[in-house]
Amino acid sequence: MIAGRLSRVTAAVFLALLCAAAPARGSALPPVSGAGSTFASPAIDQWIVDAGAKLGLAVSYNANGSTAGRTQFEQKLVDFASSDVSYRFPNGLANEPTPTQPFTYLPLVAGGTAMLYNLKDNAGRPITDLQLTGPLIMKIYHQHWKSNGNILWNDPMIKAENPHLEFRLPATPIIVVARKGGSGTTAVFTEYLRTQASQLWHEYIYNSGQACYGGEPCLPTSDWPSERGAELRADSAGLADFVGSKNGTIGYAEFAYALQRGLPVARVKNKSGNYVLPTACNQAIALTEAKRNPDGTYNLLEVYDHGHASAYPISSYNYVIVPAGGSDPAKGETMAKFVLYSITDGQKLASDLGYSPLPSNLIRQGFIALNDVPGHPPIPADPDVWGKFYQGLALPDGTKCGDAGQKGTGGGVDGGGGVGGNDGGGGQNNGDQNQNQNPNQNPNGDKDKPQNPGQNQPQNKNTPNGNNPAKNTKQPTQGPGTNNPQQTGGPVAQGQGRDPTGPDAPVQDGATSPASPDGTVTTTTGDPALALQQQQSQTLAQPGAATANSLIDPRLAADSAKAVDATARSAATPWALYVVAMVVITGLFLPPPLLRLIRRKRGA
């Protein structure tokens, strides 16, 4: 009898705590703001909506370009930044100020810079199966400048790459479009062009005031030269809109912008000789050749020349830059929760949005970095729970994207990944059955429906050497370590720190990280129990996830734990909970005669 009453008491107290709970835990956290990359903006915008709906987080983001985002973060005008490249990239940006506060980079999402175009043949029919090469893209921009805009779409050099379009390419002037101001997309794009046609790039950029010093080869640039005749637009959305509005145009932006607007994108020839689309899987395959720099960003030089038949050459990562100390813990909690959502449950949406999900080792890298954000929540221990979004994606023949990338280069390195693309490459004579396919009608294998868009781990922490939130009309989507050695160090030159990336690469379980430039390595110790607790609760979102105790329903246990935690965090004072609990307990322990008397009086 006593045991039964105690059980009722326990249940009643728990229900009382739930009833006394304030709004969801996340709603009590302060808002945070970020700025930067337009490359990652479609994904970030969606994650903001989802994290707001599911976690009660208030996050705003201004897609004003990677350079502006880094500047605002350095000036402490925003809480975090998103950038496609690191501070002082390329090496020529020696005067860019870097933050005085400790900070760290962590990969946020992988993507592909697509060549968007708008072209109709002489009969007014859209051309949707254009093929380009890196040198040809550079030639188009170069010749447009040299000829004062008099290069045509039926130019012999374009026909040579598109024999299937020989009689359809019109005598329409080519209008080239580029980004205005500091752009991470431009930095990656120009680095690619420089690797493919260095002499033409040197001629194009020389004496433009950009990235050229003395007799040295001209470097990539984040700021497209304004005097080269290209139409310039302030952001990727504006560039894509301009391309979509005017026949004869071509420009560059992340693949997501083409999917959103139904614009065709060119197949780009890779090192194997195939023409490929920037599908998520093709991005993933190319990024298996990305090499990790000591600061946590990735060197892409070998990505551009990946030898696999399906590798999309202009593939890259986007990074979120977060403080690694010295910031408000409350804001740090909001920020860390948002980033944690983005690199875990948020990766499920990456391929649908035009990106490629992160592999487990890059998710782990994010976990490690978030451990240094003041106020961070418990960090999961097992990135494979979400790395499955990468691991489960395959080419049409069933080959896993990450495995395909390793086989294409002899194995040993890996990178980002994504949904199996609609093609395994391309080209005129390589058996590509999707040669004339519009990628916007089948980016992920759907022929009819358009796609719209740790524990014991090393840490790379970088130490010192006005945001207008964008409106977001997206709808929420359905459902989403500790003991860490950490490395301090500043930006590094491209080409250094050549560690491989990917699921099989060392991010490196139980190992110390590579030494920073000044050789400093420090270690902090956390609570493994917190990481384990968070890992178990995170399995809720994963159907069929195993638990350590088969006698306990993990969903109910985690829901109860969350409810108690939320109640304890959100209640006005401990005394309020005490009073409620005592009222319930008193009611349950009233002597039976007194209870009967109360009931009789109520009945009367």
XYZ file of C-alpha atoms in Angstrom:
604
model
C 0.000 0.000 0.000
C 2.827 2.359 0.920
C 4.634 1.475 -2.296
C 1.499 2.195 -4.309
C 1.018 5.536 -2.627
C 4.672 6.444 -3.217
C 4.233 5.627 -6.883
C 1.199 7.891 -7.032
C 3.143 10.600 -5.252
C 6.022 10.342 -7.703
C 3.684 10.551 -10.668
C 1.762 13.433 -9.173
C 4.887 15.417 -8.415
C 6.131 14.889 -11.967
C 2.807 16.037 -13.402
C 2.836 19.044 -11.117
C 6.266 19.992 -12.306
C 5.102 19.756 -15.885
C 2.069 21.910 -15.196
C 4.227 24.522 -13.489
C 6.638 24.667 -16.385
C 7.144 27.905 -18.236
C 7.427 28.063 -22.050
C 9.980 25.919 -23.848
C 13.562 26.212 -22.717
C 14.824 27.695 -25.960
C 12.407 30.626 -25.810
C 14.156 31.962 -22.691
C 17.488 32.213 -24.484
C 18.617 35.529 -25.992
C 18.617 36.008 -29.766
C 21.827 35.862 -31.777
C 22.765 37.353 -35.121
C 25.087 36.261 -37.880
C 26.249 37.497 -41.245
C 28.266 36.401 -44.230
C 28.156 33.876 -47.024
C 25.450 33.925 -49.655
C 26.769 30.527 -50.818
C 25.306 28.899 -47.688
C 22.367 31.264 -47.243
C 19.583 29.003 -48.606
C 20.597 26.302 -46.126
C 21.118 28.691 -43.205
C 17.768 30.365 -43.842
C 15.984 27.019 -43.725
C 17.817 25.949 -40.563
C 16.851 29.223 -38.866
C 13.189 28.496 -39.522
C 13.481 24.893 -38.382
C 15.522 25.644 -35.249
C 13.051 28.368 -34.336
C 10.081 26.048 -34.678
C 11.640 23.000 -33.029
C 13.985 24.504 -30.437
C 12.545 27.969 -29.848
C 15.774 29.654 -30.954
C 15.839 33.224 -32.231
C 18.544 33.513 -34.890
C 18.892 36.137 -37.614
C 21.259 36.072 -40.562
C 22.302 38.720 -43.066
C 23.646 37.203 -46.289
C 25.928 40.112 -47.131
C 28.921 38.102 -48.382
C 31.748 36.181 -46.736
C 34.082 39.165 -46.511
C 31.480 41.401 -44.876
C 30.542 38.619 -42.481
C 34.149 38.107 -41.394
C 34.564 41.856 -40.953
C 31.447 42.176 -38.821
C 32.519 39.232 -36.673
C 35.965 40.781 -36.195
C 34.285 44.044 -35.158
C 31.938 42.142 -32.811
C 28.888 43.440 -34.633
C 27.509 39.921 -35.004
C 27.701 36.821 -32.851
C 28.844 34.458 -35.602
C 29.857 34.586 -39.233
C 29.604 32.268 -42.199
C 32.379 32.253 -44.768
C 33.455 30.095 -47.683
C 37.109 30.881 -47.007
C 39.252 31.719 -43.997
C 40.510 35.103 -42.875
C 43.230 36.407 -45.196
C 42.329 34.080 -48.039
C 43.942 34.078 -50.441
C 47.417 34.848 -49.172
C 47.261 38.251 -50.825
C 44.646 39.536 -48.374
C 47.414 40.286 -45.895
C 45.743 43.435 -44.564
C 42.444 41.865 -43.523
C 42.064 42.322 -39.751
C 41.435 39.170 -37.764
C 39.449 38.914 -34.519
C 41.156 39.748 -31.240
C 38.915 37.221 -29.493
C 39.600 33.492 -29.782
C 37.558 31.937 -32.569
C 37.251 28.725 -34.493
C 36.049 27.514 -37.874
C 33.851 24.490 -38.333
C 32.445 23.126 -41.587
C 28.751 23.891 -41.948
C 27.823 22.402 -45.306
C 29.352 21.312 -48.598
C 28.284 22.669 -51.953
C 29.101 23.248 -55.576
C 29.574 26.496 -57.470
C 27.395 26.088 -60.541
C 27.590 27.855 -63.884
C 24.078 29.248 -64.243
C 23.020 30.374 -67.694
C 20.032 31.518 -69.728
C 20.180 30.786 -73.432
C 17.611 30.231 -76.175
C 18.306 28.921 -79.649
C 17.180 30.644 -82.833
C 13.759 29.030 -82.537
C 13.301 30.411 -79.034
C 13.750 27.054 -77.330
C 15.777 26.976 -74.084
C 19.159 25.267 -74.272
C 19.541 23.132 -71.169
C 22.491 20.836 -71.909
C 25.479 23.168 -72.222
C 28.955 21.739 -71.623
C 31.923 23.794 -70.423
C 35.507 23.299 -69.274
C 37.518 25.293 -66.766
C 39.744 26.823 -69.458
C 36.675 27.621 -71.570
C 34.953 29.405 -68.696
C 38.084 31.495 -68.216
C 38.230 32.172 -71.955
C 34.636 33.382 -71.986
C 35.289 35.937 -69.249
C 38.656 36.869 -70.784
C 37.380 37.249 -74.356
C 34.324 39.167 -73.207
C 36.713 41.700 -71.692
C 39.163 41.761 -74.603
C 36.449 42.040 -77.258
C 34.417 44.626 -75.379
C 31.498 42.258 -75.095
C 31.514 41.025 -78.684
C 31.903 37.306 -78.001
C 28.938 35.229 -79.205
C 27.419 31.974 -78.011
C 28.159 30.286 -81.335
C 31.871 31.013 -80.970
C 33.989 28.123 -82.327
C 35.536 27.438 -78.924
C 32.078 26.863 -77.440
C 30.950 24.745 -80.378
C 34.036 22.578 -79.962
C 32.835 21.500 -76.509
C 29.214 21.178 -77.602
C 28.998 19.295 -80.921
C 25.473 18.208 -80.007
C 24.524 21.907 -80.048
C 26.395 22.860 -83.217
C 23.242 23.922 -85.051
C 21.435 25.342 -82.035
C 23.977 27.710 -80.523
C 22.813 31.200 -81.549
C 24.760 34.294 -82.554
C 23.708 35.898 -79.294
C 26.190 38.064 -77.377
C 27.426 36.500 -74.163
C 26.709 38.545 -71.059
C 28.997 37.521 -68.208
C 27.902 38.121 -64.622
C 30.037 38.148 -61.466
C 29.703 39.064 -57.819
C 30.321 42.591 -56.600
C 32.411 43.154 -53.476
C 33.978 40.579 -51.196
C 32.596 37.149 -51.944
C 33.646 33.698 -50.773
C 32.003 32.203 -53.845
C 34.215 34.433 -55.980
C 37.290 33.383 -53.989
C 36.625 29.688 -54.628
C 35.620 30.284 -58.255
C 38.719 32.330 -59.084
C 40.986 29.826 -57.344
C 39.484 27.169 -59.605
C 39.958 29.329 -62.715
C 43.565 30.004 -61.744
C 44.282 26.270 -61.535
C 42.675 25.625 -64.919
C 44.012 28.532 -66.988
C 46.704 30.337 -65.031
C 48.022 32.446 -67.910
C 44.607 33.725 -68.950
C 43.765 34.413 -65.324
C 46.995 36.379 -64.936
C 46.190 38.457 -68.018
C 42.639 39.032 -66.879
C 43.416 40.118 -63.352
C 46.779 41.847 -63.852
C 46.734 45.622 -63.381
C 43.204 45.440 -62.037
C 44.363 46.199 -58.517
C 43.469 42.697 -57.400
C 45.761 39.996 -55.986
C 48.831 40.738 -58.106
C 52.133 41.846 -56.662
C 55.222 42.568 -58.730
C 56.162 39.752 -61.042
C 54.454 37.034 -59.001
C 51.559 35.037 -60.479
C 48.201 36.624 -59.809
C 46.342 35.049 -56.919
C 42.644 34.301 -56.599
C 40.478 37.169 -55.441
C 37.357 37.633 -53.353
C 36.565 40.900 -55.124
C 35.872 40.658 -58.865
C 37.537 43.567 -60.715
C 34.918 46.122 -61.710
C 36.742 47.325 -64.833
C 36.625 44.021 -66.692
C 33.189 44.529 -68.235
C 31.225 41.931 -66.305
C 27.783 42.666 -64.945
C 28.236 42.772 -61.172
C 25.616 41.863 -58.596
C 25.878 42.279 -54.824
C 24.864 38.764 -53.833
C 24.176 35.324 -55.236
C 20.424 35.840 -55.280
C 20.799 39.021 -57.315
C 23.202 37.311 -59.694
C 20.852 34.385 -60.214
C 17.876 36.689 -60.723
C 19.775 38.664 -63.356
C 20.733 35.491 -65.204
C 17.141 34.345 -65.150
C 15.850 37.628 -66.514
C 18.067 38.074 -69.564
C 18.795 35.790 -72.509
C 22.472 35.171 -73.236
C 23.708 35.471 -69.653
C 26.054 33.239 -67.681
C 27.300 33.536 -64.095
C 28.313 31.541 -61.033
C 26.516 30.756 -57.766
C 25.881 27.823 -55.459
C 23.719 25.128 -57.064
C 20.853 25.912 -54.661
C 20.129 29.159 -56.492
C 19.624 27.324 -59.773
C 17.279 24.825 -58.148
C 15.241 27.578 -56.526
C 14.739 29.386 -59.840
C 14.592 26.481 -62.258
C 17.686 27.698 -64.108
C 19.813 25.300 -66.155
C 23.427 24.800 -65.127
C 26.313 23.753 -67.333
C 27.998 20.400 -67.085
C 31.639 21.092 -66.245
C 34.401 18.853 -67.559
C 36.490 17.183 -64.874
C 39.978 15.699 -64.994
C 38.689 12.340 -66.220
C 37.185 14.033 -69.288
C 33.558 13.751 -68.208
C 31.055 16.578 -68.115
C 29.270 16.532 -64.756
C 26.533 18.380 -62.929
C 26.932 19.821 -59.412
C 24.679 17.245 -57.773
C 25.175 16.465 -54.102
C 26.835 13.129 -54.812
C 29.188 14.596 -57.404
C 30.156 17.329 -54.943
C 30.808 14.670 -52.308
C 33.042 12.652 -54.582
C 35.154 15.676 -55.494
C 35.536 16.727 -51.873
C 37.128 13.416 -50.965
C 40.338 15.115 -52.120
C 39.993 18.114 -49.791
C 42.899 18.417 -47.349
C 42.495 19.819 -43.874
C 44.443 22.936 -42.936
C 45.693 23.448 -39.361
C 43.035 26.109 -38.751
C 40.175 23.716 -39.524
C 39.390 24.925 -43.045
C 40.141 22.830 -46.131
C 42.519 23.145 -49.055
C 40.691 22.509 -52.338
C 43.486 22.430 -54.901
C 43.208 18.675 -55.394
C 39.416 18.856 -55.429
C 39.545 20.842 -58.650
C 41.512 18.034 -60.316
C 39.850 14.971 -58.792
C 40.210 12.022 -61.155
C 36.892 10.273 -60.562
C 34.451 10.218 -63.466
C 31.663 11.806 -61.410
C 33.626 14.412 -59.437
C 32.240 17.931 -59.822
C 35.360 20.092 -59.870
C 34.077 23.387 -58.401
C 33.072 21.899 -55.043
C 33.866 23.427 -51.663
C 32.912 23.787 -48.005
C 31.280 26.617 -46.142
C 32.329 27.355 -42.560
C 30.712 28.976 -39.563
C 33.039 31.136 -37.466
C 32.187 31.120 -33.762
C 33.846 32.527 -30.633
C 35.967 30.060 -28.681
C 35.852 32.018 -25.429
C 35.099 35.401 -23.949
C 31.489 35.689 -25.095
C 28.171 35.719 -23.244
C 27.314 32.127 -22.199
C 23.598 32.703 -22.746
C 24.166 33.828 -26.312
C 26.703 31.072 -26.660
C 24.027 28.543 -25.799
C 21.685 29.875 -28.470
C 24.437 29.963 -31.038
C 25.832 26.531 -30.188
C 22.382 24.967 -30.253
C 21.704 26.452 -33.668
C 25.012 25.317 -35.115
C 24.586 21.900 -33.504
C 21.182 21.554 -35.145
C 22.606 22.662 -38.488
C 25.384 20.060 -38.555
C 23.192 17.227 -37.268
C 19.484 17.110 -38.070
C 19.847 19.970 -40.538
C 22.131 17.896 -42.768
C 19.170 15.720 -43.680
C 17.918 18.566 -45.877
C 21.224 19.432 -47.506
C 20.793 17.513 -50.751
C 17.226 18.722 -51.270
C 18.452 22.297 -50.953
C 21.278 21.865 -53.475
C 24.112 21.046 -51.093
C 25.928 17.931 -49.913
C 25.706 16.593 -46.329
C 28.789 16.532 -44.134
C 30.531 13.202 -43.475
C 30.925 11.978 -39.906
C 34.448 13.256 -39.400
C 33.483 16.810 -40.299
C 30.460 16.622 -38.019
C 32.847 15.436 -35.292
C 35.061 18.414 -36.048
C 32.042 20.597 -35.402
C 31.320 18.848 -32.108
C 34.873 19.516 -30.996
C 34.703 23.178 -31.926
C 31.382 23.695 -30.152
C 32.923 22.429 -26.904
C 34.810 25.730 -26.748
C 31.759 27.952 -27.229
C 30.800 29.438 -23.839
C 27.442 28.133 -22.663
C 27.324 25.263 -25.129
C 24.835 22.464 -24.431
C 25.937 18.850 -23.943
C 27.611 17.708 -27.148
C 26.827 14.310 -28.706
C 29.530 11.669 -28.752
C 28.655 9.827 -31.961
C 28.600 11.807 -35.237
C 27.690 8.684 -37.198
C 24.081 9.185 -36.135
C 23.989 12.053 -38.626
C 26.842 10.983 -40.857
C 24.377 8.457 -42.236
C 22.919 11.202 -44.427
C 26.283 11.181 -46.204
C 26.956 7.458 -45.998
C 23.561 6.514 -47.383
C 23.923 8.427 -50.639
C 24.959 6.673 -53.809
C 25.456 6.891 -57.544
C 22.824 5.300 -59.809
C 24.846 2.072 -59.902
C 24.656 1.818 -56.096
C 28.238 2.893 -55.407
C 28.446 5.021 -52.271
C 29.582 8.543 -53.049
C 32.389 8.594 -50.497
C 33.602 5.171 -51.581
C 33.518 6.285 -55.204
C 35.725 9.250 -54.426
C 38.273 7.096 -52.645
C 38.396 4.549 -55.458
C 38.804 7.304 -58.001
C 42.001 8.446 -56.327
C 43.343 5.209 -54.924
C 41.666 5.668 -51.534
C 42.815 7.202 -48.310
C 41.009 10.523 -48.385
C 37.431 11.605 -48.217
C 35.284 14.664 -47.827
C 31.712 15.810 -48.020
C 28.912 13.856 -49.562
C 25.327 13.863 -50.626
C 22.457 12.403 -52.505
C 23.195 10.237 -55.457
C 23.145 12.488 -58.459
C 21.332 11.836 -61.663
C 24.510 11.071 -63.481
C 27.830 9.417 -62.868
C 29.678 11.931 -64.936
C 28.960 12.852 -68.507
C 30.587 13.579 -71.786
C 29.894 12.723 -75.345
C 31.406 9.261 -75.497
C 31.348 7.956 -71.965
C 27.968 6.343 -71.861
C 26.199 9.044 -69.890
C 22.539 8.298 -70.331
C 21.525 11.682 -68.986
C 23.534 13.706 -71.461
C 20.749 16.077 -72.418
C 19.028 16.290 -69.094
C 17.982 19.485 -67.395
C 19.411 19.189 -63.873
C 16.504 21.124 -62.415
C 14.135 18.383 -63.477
C 16.162 15.571 -61.989
C 18.924 16.600 -59.605
C 18.340 13.631 -57.347
C 17.035 10.976 -59.658
C 13.396 12.161 -59.864
C 12.465 12.330 -63.515
C 9.156 14.097 -63.035
C 9.408 16.395 -60.066
C 11.557 19.551 -59.889
C 13.700 19.803 -56.813
C 13.653 22.948 -54.755
C 15.348 23.705 -52.731
C 33.225 13.522 -29.223
C 34.853 12.625 -27.178
C 38.701 12.732 -27.135
C 39.021 14.800 -30.249
C 41.444 17.545 -31.286
C 40.298 21.120 -31.477
C 41.529 23.859 -33.761
C 41.050 27.192 -32.057
C 42.172 30.424 -33.669
C 43.516 33.066 -31.346
C 44.339 36.730 -31.933
C 47.301 37.398 -34.246
C 25.288 46.385 -38.057
C 23.627 43.541 -39.110
C 20.242 43.827 -40.803
C 18.512 40.478 -40.325
C 17.202 39.120 -43.584
C 13.542 38.220 -43.756
C 12.796 34.574 -44.130
C 9.609 33.153 -45.552
C 10.604 29.492 -45.461
C 8.405 26.945 -43.729
C 9.683 24.587 -41.025
C 10.598 21.110 -42.136
C 9.511 17.891 -40.486
C 11.449 16.461 -37.619
C 15.464 17.072 -36.258
C 32.559 15.163 -26.112
C 34.339 16.248 -24.127
C 37.927 15.579 -22.904
C 39.092 17.389 -25.972
C 42.635 18.396 -26.850
C 42.421 21.781 -28.487
C 44.745 23.572 -30.804
C 45.342 27.268 -30.933
C 46.658 29.014 -33.964
C 45.904 31.613 -36.567
C 45.237 31.540 -40.276
C 47.525 29.437 -42.399
C 48.651 29.661 -45.971
C 46.927 27.546 -48.567
C 48.711 24.292 -49.191
C 49.876 23.792 -45.619
C 48.484 21.256 -43.191
C 47.745 18.595 -45.779
C 45.667 16.242 -43.687
C 43.003 14.331 -45.587
C 39.332 14.832 -44.938
C 36.377 12.443 -44.930
C 34.831 9.577 -42.977
C 38.056 7.580 -42.956
C 40.346 10.511 -42.313
C 41.958 11.278 -38.956
C 40.098 14.062 -37.167
C 41.571 11.993 -35.085
C 40.029 9.687 -32.537
C 41.926 9.961 -29.285
C 44.840 11.720 -30.963
C 46.281 15.166 -30.533
C 45.784 17.629 -33.325
C 48.546 18.914 -35.551
C 50.610 21.588 -33.864
C 49.602 25.159 -34.526
C 52.061 27.569 -36.133
C 53.327 28.612 -32.720
C 53.371 25.010 -31.487
C 50.813 25.597 -28.751
C 48.609 22.673 -27.741
C 46.377 22.799 -24.676
C 43.990 20.271 -23.218
C 40.730 20.748 -21.343
C 38.704 18.077 -19.607
C 34.911 17.923 -19.610
C 32.255 15.584 -18.299
C 31.870 12.407 -20.380
C 28.543 11.723 -18.687
C 27.068 14.830 -20.254
C 28.172 13.755 -23.689
C 26.711 10.296 -23.154
C 23.428 11.724 -21.926
C 23.145 13.959 -24.958
C 24.068 11.128 -27.281
C 21.259 8.982 -25.903
C 18.698 11.744 -26.175
C 19.787 12.583 -29.703
C 18.954 9.057 -30.828
C 15.300 9.994 -30.538
C 15.330 11.473 -33.968
C 16.804 8.356 -35.477
C 14.285 5.574 -36.224
C 15.363 2.207 -34.888
C 18.197 3.622 -32.793
C 19.551 1.128 -30.272
C 19.741 1.850 -26.568
C 21.920 0.495 -23.792
C 18.930 -0.660 -21.739
C 16.240 -2.588 -23.585
C 13.897 -2.366 -20.568
C 13.543 1.379 -20.941
C 11.714 3.021 -23.832
C 14.316 5.592 -24.924
C 11.721 7.930 -26.387
C 9.679 8.106 -23.181
C 12.790 8.341 -21.019
C 14.269 11.124 -23.086
C 10.969 12.999 -23.298
C 10.627 12.811 -19.515
C 14.203 13.958 -18.997
C 13.645 16.859 -21.339
C 10.425 17.828 -19.577
C 12.024 17.790 -16.136
C 15.020 19.709 -17.433
C 12.828 22.302 -19.108
C 10.726 22.689 -15.983
C 13.718 23.096 -13.712
C 15.268 25.626 -16.041
C 12.170 27.689 -16.723
C 10.425 27.796 -13.324
C 10.409 31.221 -11.663
C 12.051 30.013 -8.429
C 12.733 26.668 -6.734
C 10.200 27.742 -4.078
C 7.430 27.839 -6.653
C 8.048 24.219 -7.510
C 8.298 23.347 -3.823
C 4.909 24.848 -3.060
C 3.227 23.060 -5.952
C 4.787 19.751 -4.980
C 3.800 20.134 -1.333
C 0.202 20.881 -2.253
C -0.015 17.715 -4.313
C 1.721 15.580 -1.679
C -0.484 16.942 1.101
C -3.565 16.070 -0.914
C -2.399 12.538 -1.470
C -1.511 11.939 2.199
C -4.689 13.352 3.743
C -6.271 10.816 6.138
C -9.088 8.904 4.460
C -11.762 10.198 6.905
C -10.806 13.767 6.091
C -10.914 13.006 2.393
C -14.426 11.515 2.756
C -15.535 14.575 4.692
C -14.252 16.860 1.927
C -16.031 14.809 -0.709
C -19.336 14.908 1.256
C -19.101 18.658 1.602
C -18.411 19.016 -2.130
C -21.389 16.772 -2.869
C -23.588 18.921 -0.687
